[in-house]
Structures are given as C-alpha cells and as structure tokens.
Amino acid sequence: MSPVRRRTPRKVRSWALAAVLLGLLAVFALLYFLLKKENVDLPPQYVAQPVTLSDREVADIAAIAVENRSGSYTLQNTDAGWQLAGSAEPLRDALLEPLVNDAALIVAEDTVGSLDEHPEWQLAHYGLEDPAARVTVTFADGGGLAFRVGDSVPQETPAYYFCLEGDPHIYIAASDIYDAYITTALALHDVADPALDGGLIDRIAFTGRDAFALEKHADGWYLAEPFAYPLSDAAMDSLLGKLEGLRFAQFEAEAAEADLSLYGLEPPERTLTVDIAETVVTGYGENDEIIGEKRLPAYQLTFGLGREENDVVFYCLYKGQVLKATSFSAGFLRTQSYDSLFLTNPFNAPTNDLSRLVWERDGVQTVYDLSLTERVLPNNALETDENGNVLYDLAATKDGAPLDSDAFLAAYRQLVELRTQDRLPADYTLPDTEPLLRVTLTRDSGGVRQIALYPLDALHRAVAVDGVALYQVEKGWAESVEMP
C-alpha cells in the first residue's frame, strides 16, 4: 500500500490579517467623511416682542372718536352706557366691545423700528399718512391719546402697521384692532332680529313678484293661493326652519327719514307677511311651579324685500327700518316659490287620525269606517307604552259590517307608500268625466282629502288631489291595490 500524503494547512500570518482589517477601516472612514454633511450654523429664530402702549380701565374712557374711510363718529360713555354722539339708539354689543376694549388696552405685537433712527422712513410707506383708521381716545381725567392703523403687513399672519401719535416708533398690531376700527356707525347700530318660532306661524304670504300664500290647517300645511293643494311636512319644516334662522346684517336707515326708492322699497319688489298665532306664555318658579300666565294676541310681521346692493347683500324693510340682509341667511326670501313644497304622498293620513275611507270605482262605492279602542289589561287598567302613552287597537268596518283590521291596514299601507313624482304638462286640464278611481279620506282632526285618477294615455294616469291635477303616474298606481 502506498503511503497517504497529508496536506499541511497554511498558517495565516497575523500581520496580514491586521492589514486587511486596517484597509477596511480606512475605506469606511473615507466613506464617512465623504458622506458627512458640513454643520450649518442657523441664525437664531426671531421672536416678536409685544409692547403695551396703554393700559387703562374701560371706565376711565370718556369718549372714542373714530375716523375711517367710511366716515367718522364719536362714542360717548354715558350713565346709560355707550352711545353714539347725537343718538340714543342701542348699539350692537358684539361690535362695540372690541372697539372699546382695544382703546383701553393697547398692545402692539412687535416693533418695526423708530423714525428717529431711520430718517428715510415715511408714514406713507406704511399707510399711516392716510390711515385706514385714526382713533382719538379721551379719558375722564382729561388725558388722551390718538393712534392710527395703516396698511397690512406682508407676512403670513394677518397684521397691520400701527403708530401712536407722539411716539416715533412704527409698530405691528393684530388684525382684530383693524377690524374693530373700520366698523362704521351704521354697523354699530343694533338690529332687532325677528326671532320667529316656526311652531306659532300659521300663515305665510308673498305678494308682489311670484305671489303665493300658505296656510296651516289641522291636518297640515296647504297652498292657499293661487290654488289649494296640500304641502309636504318635510318641505314646510325646512321653510319654517329658515324663517326661524332669519337674521339681518346691518342697520341702514330709519324708513321715515330715507328715500325708499333708493333701496327698491317704494314699493318693495316683494313682500312677505307672516301670521303669528295667539299663544300663552307661562312663568315658572324655582320648583317648576306655575307662578303666572300671560296670553299674547295673534299678530303679523311684514318684510319688504328691495333691490340687491351686490351679489351678497340686499335691502329689507322691517318694523320701520331699512336693513341689510345677506343671501346666506335671508336669500330664500327673494327666491322662495311654492313648486318645491308640494306633497308627493297624498295618502299621508296616519291611521290614528283616519276615521273614514271611501273607495269609488266603476260606479261602486265602498265605505270603510275606522275607530280606535283603548287596550285594557286584566286588572282593567289601560295599557301604555314606555312613555306612558295609552295604546289603542284599530277597529274597521266595511259598509257597516265588521272587517279584519289587519287586512285593511295591509291595503292602506300600500296606499301610504305611493308617491307622485312626474309633473303634468303646464297646460293640462282635467277631463269633464268621472274618474277611473276616487278615494276620499276623512280625518278625526277635521281634514277631508279626495284623490282621483283620470286617463292620460295608454300608460299613464293623471292624479287630482282635491280637484287639482299636478302629477302623472303610471297605470296601476293605485288601481292595483286590492281593498278587502
């Protein structure tokens, strides 16, 4: 056997391994220095330095005179409160308070610099030569001061240049100071908003342009003029909500002293009259006991709608004053029509208010009478729901004979779900013939409604509600309902 030769492993010299490691470390060091960004020394962040220029109590102020590009006026601090000189009319607190408070405590947001140190600066450079507002404050102790609000500062946060007369510095003031002193005397005049309660309104009438009238009946709202037609509860709730939210933007003039023709109010382009029902106001004591009642008679409110000043503002005559109203809160007064208010589910009488249904078809009349009876428990007590309301069962008769109430309710539920959506042509007139179907609903609350179907074409019927046809429906709309 030949001898096996074994290979002796090579020994790695320690100095070679160290050289490799040093080489890798040098590469990493080089990459670190190549990729490392130089440190940048950022300038310190500028911090504004507010300056209090005057700090007095509101009670120390005797008068504030304001001059702005809309005119001038003087506010006087009297025993009766703040008043415009020459007028005893109440003022709007929301506008008056910042105007007075900013005259008592004057704080500048920052200082631009001093005119003494920069003779090249001029007040005109900052809009302070012909300022947006100049204000003179007179104190009760005989002292006073005056300041000016100029142009807006070119920066992200709204602010305005400001100077205190007698002080060489140009300051920066917050935008609320500008807003306070560009207020006009007319804007300060208090405006009495209607504060309507939709639940007390029982008639709404528009005269002049696009005239119509709405009336509240026991069974809901109806169009009364130019013709009679039931109205949607949801649509009327929306309209009443708008009336409740009606607000005026600004006083313009006393009607007796104004040329109403300038405002499109002689006569108004359109007039809204709202009838408010009689109501009783009840007073309560600390323990919720009634301590008094006062009956308030029914009354009317009238709103005269004039011309538009611009796309947003229009004039309104209300309680002897010319006021400005905005399209945002009152624009519906100019555009409201009755077309969007019509009831589209004519069979809307709830079963707890329905006393009779008369079904007439092919010369045959069927009368369904309905009544409610209280549910009586075994102990002879009346059954109630979780809110304490008495529960009732419906009893039905057909031409005087007892009828399964569930069968009647199933058929009536189909009628309640019917909707009218497609309008008839404007020139459509009802034919002088008997309808294909006539249904008469009588309600316990006093309302009576008649829904009738007339042939229109091979596929459609005309629907008349109380003799007025506005909508068309597909053939079989109510005819397919099988009454028990």
CSV table of C-alpha atoms in Angstrom, one decimal:
chain,number,residue,atom,x,y,z
A,1,MET,CA,0.0,0.0,0.0
A,2,SER,CA,1.2,3.4,-1.0
A,3,PRO,CA,1.6,5.8,1.8
A,4,VAL,CA,-1.1,8.6,2.1
A,5,ARG,CA,0.3,12.1,1.9
A,6,ARG,CA,-1.5,14.6,4.1
A,7,ARG,CA,-1.6,18.3,3.2
A,8,THR,CA,-0.3,20.6,5.9
A,9,PRO,CA,-2.7,23.7,6.5
A,10,ARG,CA,-1.1,27.0,5.6
A,11,LYS,CA,-0.7,29.3,8.5
A,12,VAL,CA,-2.1,32.9,8.0
A,13,ARG,CA,0.3,35.4,9.2
A,14,SER,CA,-1.1,37.6,11.9
A,15,TRP,CA,0.3,40.7,10.3
A,16,ALA,CA,-1.6,40.1,7.0
A,17,LEU,CA,-5.0,39.8,8.8
A,18,ALA,CA,-4.3,43.1,10.6
A,19,ALA,CA,-3.5,44.7,7.3
A,20,VAL,CA,-6.9,43.6,5.8
A,21,LEU,CA,-8.8,45.0,8.8
A,22,LEU,CA,-6.9,48.3,8.7
A,23,GLY,CA,-7.8,48.6,5.0
A,24,LEU,CA,-11.5,48.1,5.6
A,25,LEU,CA,-11.4,50.6,8.4
A,26,ALA,CA,-9.7,53.2,6.1
A,27,VAL,CA,-12.5,52.6,3.4
A,28,PHE,CA,-15.3,53.1,6.0
A,29,ALA,CA,-13.6,56.2,7.3
A,30,LEU,CA,-13.2,57.7,3.8
A,31,LEU,CA,-16.9,57.0,3.1
A,32,TYR,CA,-17.9,58.6,6.4
A,33,PHE,CA,-16.0,61.8,5.6
A,34,LEU,CA,-17.3,61.9,2.0
A,35,LEU,CA,-20.9,61.5,3.0
A,36,LYS,CA,-20.8,63.6,6.1
A,37,LYS,CA,-22.5,67.0,5.7
A,38,GLU,CA,-20.9,70.0,7.0
A,39,ASN,CA,-22.5,71.5,10.0
A,40,VAL,CA,-24.5,74.6,9.2
A,41,ASP,CA,-24.9,77.4,11.7
A,42,LEU,CA,-28.6,78.5,11.5
A,43,PRO,CA,-29.4,82.1,12.5
A,44,PRO,CA,-31.4,82.4,15.7
A,45,GLN,CA,-35.2,82.3,15.3
A,46,TYR,CA,-36.7,85.7,15.5
A,47,VAL,CA,-39.2,86.2,18.4
A,48,ALA,CA,-41.6,89.1,18.3
A,49,GLN,CA,-41.5,91.4,21.3
A,50,PRO,CA,-45.1,92.6,22.3
A,51,VAL,CA,-45.3,96.2,23.6
A,52,THR,CA,-48.0,97.6,25.9
A,53,LEU,CA,-48.6,101.1,24.8
A,54,SER,CA,-51.6,102.0,27.1
A,55,ASP,CA,-53.3,100.1,29.9
A,56,ARG,CA,-56.4,101.8,31.3
A,57,GLU,CA,-59.8,100.7,32.6
A,58,VAL,CA,-62.7,100.9,30.2
A,59,ALA,CA,-64.4,103.1,32.9
A,60,ASP,CA,-61.6,105.6,32.5
A,61,ILE,CA,-62.6,106.4,28.9
A,62,ALA,CA,-64.9,109.3,28.3
A,63,ALA,CA,-65.1,109.2,24.5
A,64,ILE,CA,-63.7,107.5,21.5
A,65,ALA,CA,-63.7,109.3,18.1
A,66,VAL,CA,-63.2,107.1,15.1
A,67,GLU,CA,-62.3,108.3,11.6
A,68,ASN,CA,-62.1,105.7,8.8
A,69,ARG,CA,-62.7,105.6,5.1
A,70,SER,CA,-66.4,105.2,5.5
A,71,GLY,CA,-66.9,108.3,7.7
A,72,SER,CA,-66.5,109.4,11.3
A,73,TYR,CA,-68.3,109.1,14.5
A,74,THR,CA,-67.9,109.5,18.3
A,75,LEU,CA,-68.8,107.1,21.0
A,76,GLN,CA,-69.6,108.6,24.4
A,77,ASN,CA,-69.5,106.8,27.8
A,78,THR,CA,-72.8,108.0,29.4
A,79,ASP,CA,-74.7,107.0,32.5
A,80,ALA,CA,-77.0,105.0,30.2
A,81,GLY,CA,-74.0,103.2,28.7
A,82,TRP,CA,-72.1,103.7,25.4
A,83,GLN,CA,-73.9,105.7,22.9
A,84,LEU,CA,-73.2,107.4,19.5
A,85,ALA,CA,-73.0,111.1,19.9
A,86,GLY,CA,-76.4,112.6,18.9
A,87,SER,CA,-78.2,109.3,19.1
A,88,ALA,CA,-79.8,107.3,21.9
A,89,GLU,CA,-80.2,104.1,19.7
A,90,PRO,CA,-78.9,100.9,21.2
A,91,LEU,CA,-75.6,99.5,19.9
A,92,ARG,CA,-74.6,96.0,18.9
A,93,ASP,CA,-72.5,94.6,21.8
A,94,ALA,CA,-70.6,92.2,19.5
A,95,LEU,CA,-69.1,95.2,17.6
A,96,LEU,CA,-69.0,97.7,20.5
A,97,GLU,CA,-67.0,95.6,23.0
A,98,PRO,CA,-63.8,95.1,20.9
A,99,LEU,CA,-63.9,98.7,19.8
A,100,VAL,CA,-63.9,99.9,23.5
A,101,ASN,CA,-61.6,97.2,24.9
A,102,ASP,CA,-58.9,97.9,22.3
A,103,ALA,CA,-59.0,101.6,23.2
A,104,ALA,CA,-58.4,100.8,26.9
A,105,LEU,CA,-55.6,98.3,26.5
A,106,ILE,CA,-53.4,98.9,23.5
A,107,VAL,CA,-50.8,96.2,22.8
A,108,ALA,CA,-48.6,96.1,19.8
A,109,GLU,CA,-47.5,92.7,18.6
A,110,ASP,CA,-44.0,93.9,17.7
A,111,THR,CA,-41.9,97.0,16.8
A,112,VAL,CA,-40.7,97.7,13.3
A,113,GLY,CA,-38.3,100.5,14.2
A,114,SER,CA,-38.0,104.2,15.0
A,115,LEU,CA,-38.5,107.1,12.6
A,116,ASP,CA,-35.8,108.9,14.6
A,117,GLU,CA,-33.3,106.2,13.8
A,118,HIS,CA,-34.4,105.9,10.1
A,119,PRO,CA,-35.0,109.4,8.7
A,120,GLU,CA,-35.6,107.8,5.3
A,121,TRP,CA,-38.8,106.2,6.6
A,122,GLN,CA,-42.1,108.0,6.0
A,123,LEU,CA,-45.5,107.3,7.5
A,124,ALA,CA,-46.9,107.0,4.0
A,125,HIS,CA,-44.6,103.9,3.5
A,126,TYR,CA,-46.8,102.1,6.0
A,127,GLY,CA,-50.2,103.5,5.1
A,128,LEU,CA,-50.1,105.7,8.2
A,129,GLU,CA,-50.2,109.1,6.4
A,130,ASP,CA,-53.7,108.4,5.1
A,131,PRO,CA,-54.6,105.6,7.5
A,132,ALA,CA,-57.4,103.0,7.3
A,133,ALA,CA,-58.5,104.3,10.7
A,134,ARG,CA,-57.5,107.1,13.1
A,135,VAL,CA,-58.8,106.9,16.7
A,136,THR,CA,-58.7,109.5,19.4
A,137,VAL,CA,-59.4,108.4,22.9
A,138,THR,CA,-60.3,110.9,25.6
A,139,PHE,CA,-60.1,109.9,29.3
A,140,ALA,CA,-62.3,111.1,32.1
A,141,ASP,CA,-59.3,112.6,33.8
A,142,GLY,CA,-58.7,114.9,30.9
A,143,GLY,CA,-55.9,112.9,29.3
A,144,GLY,CA,-56.0,111.3,26.0
A,145,LEU,CA,-54.1,109.6,23.1
A,146,ALA,CA,-54.5,109.0,19.4
A,147,PHE,CA,-53.4,106.2,17.2
A,148,ARG,CA,-53.5,105.1,13.6
A,149,VAL,CA,-54.0,101.8,11.8
A,150,GLY,CA,-52.3,101.6,8.4
A,151,ASP,CA,-51.6,99.0,5.7
A,152,SER,CA,-51.4,95.3,6.1
A,153,VAL,CA,-48.0,93.8,6.9
A,154,PRO,CA,-46.7,91.5,4.1
A,155,GLN,CA,-46.5,88.3,6.2
A,156,GLU,CA,-48.3,85.0,6.7
A,157,THR,CA,-50.2,86.0,9.9
A,158,PRO,CA,-52.6,88.9,9.2
A,159,ALA,CA,-51.4,92.1,10.9
A,160,TYR,CA,-51.3,95.9,10.3
A,161,TYR,CA,-48.9,98.7,10.7
A,162,PHE,CA,-49.7,100.9,13.7
A,163,CYS,CA,-48.5,104.1,15.3
A,164,LEU,CA,-49.2,106.0,18.4
A,165,GLU,CA,-49.2,109.7,17.7
A,166,GLY,CA,-46.3,111.4,19.6
A,167,ASP,CA,-44.3,108.1,19.6
A,168,PRO,CA,-41.7,107.9,16.8
A,169,HIS,CA,-41.9,104.1,16.5
A,170,ILE,CA,-43.7,102.1,13.9
A,171,TYR,CA,-45.5,99.1,15.4
A,172,ILE,CA,-47.3,96.0,14.2
A,173,ALA,CA,-50.9,95.5,15.5
A,174,ALA,CA,-53.1,92.4,15.4
A,175,SER,CA,-55.8,92.2,12.8
A,176,ASP,CA,-58.6,92.5,15.4
A,177,ILE,CA,-57.6,96.1,16.0
A,178,TYR,CA,-58.0,96.8,12.3
A,179,ASP,CA,-61.4,95.0,12.3
A,180,ALA,CA,-62.6,97.0,15.3
A,181,TYR,CA,-61.9,100.4,13.9
A,182,ILE,CA,-63.1,100.0,10.3
A,183,THR,CA,-66.5,99.4,11.8
A,184,THR,CA,-69.0,102.1,10.6
A,185,ALA,CA,-71.6,103.9,12.7
A,186,LEU,CA,-74.3,102.1,10.8
A,187,ALA,CA,-72.8,98.8,11.6
A,188,LEU,CA,-72.8,99.7,15.3
A,189,HIS,CA,-76.5,100.4,15.2
A,190,ASP,CA,-78.3,97.5,16.9
A,191,VAL,CA,-80.6,95.3,14.7
A,192,ALA,CA,-83.7,93.7,16.2
A,193,ASP,CA,-83.8,90.2,14.6
A,194,PRO,CA,-87.3,88.6,14.2
A,195,ALA,CA,-86.7,85.6,16.5
A,196,LEU,CA,-89.6,83.7,14.9
A,197,ASP,CA,-91.0,80.5,16.4
A,198,GLY,CA,-92.0,78.2,13.5
A,199,GLY,CA,-94.5,76.4,15.7
A,200,LEU,CA,-96.5,79.6,16.1
A,201,ILE,CA,-96.6,80.5,12.4
A,202,ASP,CA,-100.0,79.7,10.8
A,203,ARG,CA,-99.9,81.7,7.6
A,204,ILE,CA,-97.1,82.8,5.2
A,205,ALA,CA,-97.9,85.1,2.2
A,206,PHE,CA,-95.7,86.5,-0.5
A,207,THR,CA,-97.1,89.4,-2.5
A,208,GLY,CA,-95.7,91.3,-5.4
A,209,ARG,CA,-93.3,89.2,-7.5
A,210,ASP,CA,-94.2,85.5,-7.6
A,211,ALA,CA,-97.1,85.8,-5.2
A,212,PHE,CA,-98.5,82.9,-3.2
A,213,ALA,CA,-99.9,82.1,0.2
A,214,LEU,CA,-99.5,79.1,2.6
A,215,GLU,CA,-101.9,78.3,5.4
A,216,LYS,CA,-101.7,75.8,8.3
A,217,HIS,CA,-104.7,73.6,8.8
A,218,ALA,CA,-105.5,71.0,11.4
A,219,ASP,CA,-104.1,68.2,9.1
A,220,GLY,CA,-101.0,70.1,7.9
A,221,TRP,CA,-99.9,73.0,5.6
A,222,TYR,CA,-101.7,73.8,2.4
A,223,LEU,CA,-101.1,76.2,-0.5
A,224,ALA,CA,-104.0,78.6,-0.3
A,225,GLU,CA,-103.2,80.9,-3.3
A,226,PRO,CA,-103.1,80.8,-6.3
A,227,PHE,CA,-104.9,77.5,-5.8
A,228,ALA,CA,-105.3,74.9,-2.9
A,229,TYR,CA,-103.0,72.0,-2.6
A,230,PRO,CA,-101.5,70.0,0.3
A,231,LEU,CA,-97.9,70.6,1.2
A,232,SER,CA,-95.1,68.3,2.3
A,233,ASP,CA,-94.4,68.3,6.1
A,234,ALA,CA,-90.7,67.9,5.5
A,235,ALA,CA,-90.5,70.8,3.0
A,236,MET,CA,-92.5,73.1,5.3
A,237,ASP,CA,-90.3,72.2,8.3
A,238,SER,CA,-87.4,73.3,6.2
A,239,LEU,CA,-89.0,76.6,5.3
A,240,LEU,CA,-90.1,77.3,8.9
A,241,GLY,CA,-86.5,76.5,10.0
A,242,LYS,CA,-85.2,79.1,7.6
A,243,LEU,CA,-87.6,81.6,8.9
A,244,GLU,CA,-86.5,80.8,12.5
A,245,GLY,CA,-82.9,81.4,11.5
A,246,LEU,CA,-83.7,84.8,9.7
A,247,ARG,CA,-81.1,87.4,10.8
A,248,PHE,CA,-80.2,90.9,9.5
A,249,ALA,CA,-76.7,92.0,8.8
A,250,GLN,CA,-76.8,95.8,9.4
A,251,PHE,CA,-78.9,98.8,10.0
A,252,GLU,CA,-79.1,101.2,7.0
A,253,ALA,CA,-81.6,103.9,7.8
A,254,GLU,CA,-84.9,104.8,9.5
A,255,ALA,CA,-87.6,104.3,7.0
A,256,ALA,CA,-89.3,107.6,7.8
A,257,GLU,CA,-86.1,109.5,7.1
A,258,ALA,CA,-85.0,107.6,4.0
A,259,ASP,CA,-85.7,107.8,0.3
A,260,LEU,CA,-87.1,104.2,0.0
A,261,SER,CA,-86.9,104.3,-3.8
A,262,LEU,CA,-83.1,104.2,-3.5
A,263,TYR,CA,-83.4,100.8,-1.8
A,264,GLY,CA,-86.0,99.4,-4.2
A,265,LEU,CA,-88.6,99.6,-1.4
A,266,GLU,CA,-91.1,102.0,-2.8
A,267,PRO,CA,-92.9,99.8,-3.3
A,268,PRO,CA,-90.9,96.6,-2.3
A,269,GLU,CA,-90.1,94.2,-5.1
A,270,ARG,CA,-91.7,91.5,-3.0
A,271,THR,CA,-93.4,91.5,0.5
A,272,LEU,CA,-93.5,88.6,3.0
A,273,THR,CA,-96.3,88.7,5.6
A,274,VAL,CA,-96.1,86.1,8.4
A,275,ASP,CA,-99.1,85.5,10.7
A,276,ILE,CA,-98.2,84.5,14.3
A,277,ALA,CA,-100.9,82.6,16.2
A,278,GLU,CA,-102.1,83.6,19.7
A,279,THR,CA,-100.0,82.0,22.4
A,280,VAL,CA,-99.8,81.7,26.2
A,281,VAL,CA,-96.5,82.4,28.0
A,282,THR,CA,-96.2,80.6,31.3
A,283,GLY,CA,-93.9,81.6,34.1
A,284,TYR,CA,-92.4,79.0,36.5
A,285,GLY,CA,-90.9,79.3,40.0
A,286,GLU,CA,-87.8,77.8,41.4
A,287,ASN,CA,-89.6,74.5,42.0
A,288,ASP,CA,-91.1,74.4,38.5
A,289,GLU,CA,-94.4,75.5,39.8
A,290,ILE,CA,-96.6,77.8,37.6
A,291,ILE,CA,-96.4,81.3,39.0
A,292,GLY,CA,-98.2,83.1,36.2
A,293,GLU,CA,-99.5,83.1,32.7
A,294,LYS,CA,-99.9,85.8,30.0
A,295,ARG,CA,-101.9,85.5,26.8
A,296,LEU,CA,-100.2,87.1,23.8
A,297,PRO,CA,-102.6,88.0,21.0
A,298,ALA,CA,-102.1,87.0,17.4
A,299,TYR,CA,-100.1,89.4,15.2
A,300,GLN,CA,-98.4,89.9,11.8
A,301,LEU,CA,-94.8,90.6,10.8
A,302,THR,CA,-94.1,92.2,7.4
A,303,PHE,CA,-90.8,92.1,5.5
A,304,GLY,CA,-90.4,94.3,2.4
A,305,LEU,CA,-87.7,93.0,0.1
A,306,GLY,CA,-85.9,95.6,-2.0
A,307,ARG,CA,-83.0,95.7,-4.5
A,308,GLU,CA,-79.7,93.9,-4.3
A,309,GLU,CA,-76.7,96.1,-3.3
A,310,ASN,CA,-74.4,93.4,-4.7
A,311,ASP,CA,-74.4,89.6,-5.2
A,312,VAL,CA,-74.4,89.0,-1.4
A,313,VAL,CA,-76.4,91.9,0.2
A,314,PHE,CA,-79.9,93.2,-0.4
A,315,TYR,CA,-82.2,95.7,1.4
A,316,CYS,CA,-85.1,94.8,3.6
A,317,LEU,CA,-87.8,97.0,5.2
A,318,TYR,CA,-88.8,95.7,8.7
A,319,LYS,CA,-90.5,97.4,11.5
A,320,GLY,CA,-89.9,100.9,10.1
A,321,GLN,CA,-86.2,100.4,9.4
A,322,VAL,CA,-84.2,99.8,6.3
A,323,LEU,CA,-81.8,96.9,7.0
A,324,LYS,CA,-79.2,94.9,5.1
A,325,ALA,CA,-79.7,91.2,4.7
A,326,THR,CA,-77.4,88.6,3.3
A,327,SER,CA,-78.1,85.9,0.7
A,328,PHE,CA,-76.6,83.4,3.2
A,329,SER,CA,-79.2,83.8,5.9
A,330,ALA,CA,-82.1,85.5,4.1
A,331,GLY,CA,-81.7,84.9,0.4
A,332,PHE,CA,-84.6,82.4,0.3
A,333,LEU,CA,-86.9,85.4,0.9
A,334,ARG,CA,-86.2,86.5,-2.7
A,335,THR,CA,-86.3,83.1,-4.4
A,336,GLN,CA,-88.8,81.0,-2.4
A,337,SER,CA,-91.5,79.5,-4.6
A,338,TYR,CA,-94.3,77.0,-3.9
A,339,ASP,CA,-93.3,74.4,-6.5
A,340,SER,CA,-90.8,72.7,-4.2
A,341,LEU,CA,-93.3,72.4,-1.3
A,342,PHE,CA,-96.0,70.1,-2.8
A,343,LEU,CA,-97.0,66.9,-1.1
A,344,THR,CA,-96.0,63.9,-3.1
A,345,ASN,CA,-97.6,61.2,-0.9
A,346,PRO,CA,-101.3,62.2,-1.0
A,347,PHE,CA,-102.3,59.2,1.1
A,348,ASN,CA,-100.5,60.5,4.2
A,349,ALA,CA,-103.2,60.4,6.8
A,350,PRO,CA,-101.9,58.3,9.8
A,351,THR,CA,-104.3,55.5,10.8
A,352,ASN,CA,-104.6,57.0,14.3
A,353,ASP,CA,-106.2,60.1,12.7
A,354,LEU,CA,-108.1,58.4,9.9
A,355,SER,CA,-111.8,57.9,10.6
A,356,ARG,CA,-113.2,57.1,7.1
A,357,LEU,CA,-112.0,55.9,3.7
A,358,VAL,CA,-114.4,55.9,0.7
A,359,TRP,CA,-113.3,53.8,-2.3
A,360,GLU,CA,-115.3,54.6,-5.6
A,361,ARG,CA,-114.6,52.6,-8.7
A,362,ASP,CA,-116.7,51.5,-11.7
A,363,GLY,CA,-119.7,53.2,-10.2
A,364,VAL,CA,-119.4,51.2,-6.9
A,365,GLN,CA,-118.8,52.9,-3.6
A,366,THR,CA,-117.3,51.1,-0.6
A,367,VAL,CA,-117.2,52.9,2.8
A,368,TYR,CA,-114.6,51.9,5.4
A,369,ASP,CA,-115.1,53.3,8.9
A,370,LEU,CA,-112.3,53.2,11.4
A,371,SER,CA,-112.2,53.7,15.2
A,372,LEU,CA,-109.7,53.3,18.0
A,373,THR,CA,-110.3,51.4,21.2
A,374,GLU,CA,-108.1,51.5,24.3
A,375,ARG,CA,-106.2,48.3,25.2
A,376,VAL,CA,-107.4,47.2,28.6
A,377,LEU,CA,-105.3,45.0,30.9
A,378,PRO,CA,-106.7,42.1,33.0
A,379,ASN,CA,-106.8,44.4,36.0
A,380,ASN,CA,-108.9,46.9,34.0
A,381,ALA,CA,-106.1,49.4,33.7
A,382,LEU,CA,-105.3,51.0,30.3
A,383,GLU,CA,-102.2,49.6,28.6
A,384,THR,CA,-99.5,52.2,27.9
A,385,ASP,CA,-96.1,52.3,26.2
A,386,GLU,CA,-92.8,53.0,27.9
A,387,ASN,CA,-93.6,56.8,27.7
A,388,GLY,CA,-97.0,56.5,29.4
A,389,ASN,CA,-99.0,56.9,26.2
A,390,VAL,CA,-102.2,54.9,26.0
A,391,LEU,CA,-102.1,52.1,23.4
A,392,TYR,CA,-105.1,51.6,21.0
A,393,ASP,CA,-106.4,48.8,18.7
A,394,LEU,CA,-107.9,49.7,15.4
A,395,ALA,CA,-111.4,48.5,14.6
A,396,ALA,CA,-112.6,48.6,11.0
A,397,THR,CA,-116.0,48.2,9.2
A,398,LYS,CA,-116.9,47.8,5.5
A,399,ASP,CA,-120.2,49.3,4.6
A,400,GLY,CA,-121.2,48.9,8.3
A,401,ALA,CA,-120.1,45.3,8.6
A,402,PRO,CA,-117.1,44.2,10.8
A,403,LEU,CA,-113.8,43.9,8.9
A,404,ASP,CA,-110.5,42.3,9.6
A,405,SER,CA,-108.5,45.4,10.6
A,406,ASP,CA,-105.2,43.7,9.6
A,407,ALA,CA,-106.4,43.2,6.1
A,408,PHE,CA,-107.5,46.9,5.9
A,409,LEU,CA,-104.1,48.0,7.3
A,410,ALA,CA,-102.2,45.9,4.8
A,411,ALA,CA,-104.1,47.5,1.9
A,412,TYR,CA,-103.9,51.0,3.3
A,413,ARG,CA,-100.1,50.6,3.9
A,414,GLN,CA,-99.8,50.2,0.1
A,415,LEU,CA,-101.6,53.5,-0.5
A,416,VAL,CA,-99.4,55.3,2.0
A,417,GLU,CA,-96.3,54.2,0.2
A,418,LEU,CA,-97.4,55.7,-3.1
A,419,ARG,CA,-95.6,58.8,-4.4
A,420,THR,CA,-96.3,61.3,-7.2
A,421,GLN,CA,-93.1,62.5,-8.8
A,422,ASP,CA,-93.6,63.4,-12.5
A,423,ARG,CA,-95.3,66.7,-13.2
A,424,LEU,CA,-98.1,67.0,-15.8
A,425,PRO,CA,-97.7,69.5,-18.7
A,426,ALA,CA,-98.5,73.1,-17.5
A,427,ASP,CA,-101.4,73.3,-19.9
A,428,TYR,CA,-103.1,70.1,-18.7
A,429,THR,CA,-106.8,70.4,-17.7
A,430,LEU,CA,-109.0,67.7,-16.1
A,431,PRO,CA,-111.5,66.0,-18.4
A,432,ASP,CA,-115.2,66.5,-17.8
A,433,THR,CA,-115.7,62.9,-17.0
A,434,GLU,CA,-115.9,60.6,-14.0
A,435,PRO,CA,-112.5,59.5,-12.7
A,436,LEU,CA,-111.3,55.9,-13.0
A,437,LEU,CA,-110.9,55.8,-9.2
A,438,ARG,CA,-111.8,58.2,-6.5
A,439,VAL,CA,-110.6,57.8,-2.9
A,440,THR,CA,-111.8,60.1,-0.1
A,441,LEU,CA,-110.0,60.3,3.3
A,442,THR,CA,-111.7,61.8,6.3
A,443,ARG,CA,-109.6,62.6,9.4
A,444,ASP,CA,-110.5,62.9,13.0
A,445,SER,CA,-108.6,66.2,13.1
A,446,GLY,CA,-111.1,67.6,10.6
A,447,GLY,CA,-109.4,67.4,7.2
A,448,VAL,CA,-111.0,65.7,4.2
A,449,ARG,CA,-109.0,64.9,1.1
A,450,GLN,CA,-110.0,63.4,-2.3
A,451,ILE,CA,-107.6,61.7,-4.6
A,452,ALA,CA,-108.8,60.8,-8.1
A,453,LEU,CA,-107.3,59.1,-11.1
A,454,TYR,CA,-108.1,60.2,-14.7
A,455,PRO,CA,-106.9,58.5,-18.0
A,456,LEU,CA,-104.0,60.3,-19.6
A,457,ASP,CA,-102.5,57.9,-22.2
A,458,ALA,CA,-102.2,54.2,-22.6
A,459,LEU,CA,-99.5,54.0,-19.9
A,460,HIS,CA,-100.3,56.9,-17.5
A,461,ARG,CA,-102.9,58.4,-15.3
A,462,ALA,CA,-103.4,62.0,-14.1
A,463,VAL,CA,-103.7,62.4,-10.3
A,464,ALA,CA,-106.0,65.1,-9.0
A,465,VAL,CA,-105.9,66.0,-5.3
A,466,ASP,CA,-108.9,67.9,-4.1
A,467,GLY,CA,-109.7,68.7,-7.8
A,468,VAL,CA,-106.2,70.0,-8.7
A,469,ALA,CA,-104.1,67.8,-11.0
A,470,LEU,CA,-100.3,68.4,-10.9
A,471,TYR,CA,-98.8,65.0,-11.3
A,472,GLN,CA,-99.0,61.9,-13.6
A,473,VAL,CA,-98.3,58.3,-12.5
A,474,GLU,CA,-98.0,55.0,-14.2
A,475,LYS,CA,-101.1,52.9,-15.0
A,476,GLY,CA,-101.9,50.7,-12.0
A,477,TRP,CA,-100.5,53.3,-9.5
A,478,ALA,CA,-103.4,53.0,-7.0
A,479,GLU,CA,-105.7,50.8,-9.1
A,480,SER,CA,-103.6,47.7,-8.4
A,481,VAL,CA,-104.3,48.0,-4.6
A,482,GLU,CA,-106.9,45.4,-3.7
A,483,MET,CA,-109.0,46.7,-0.9
A,484,PRO,CA,-110.5,44.0,1.4
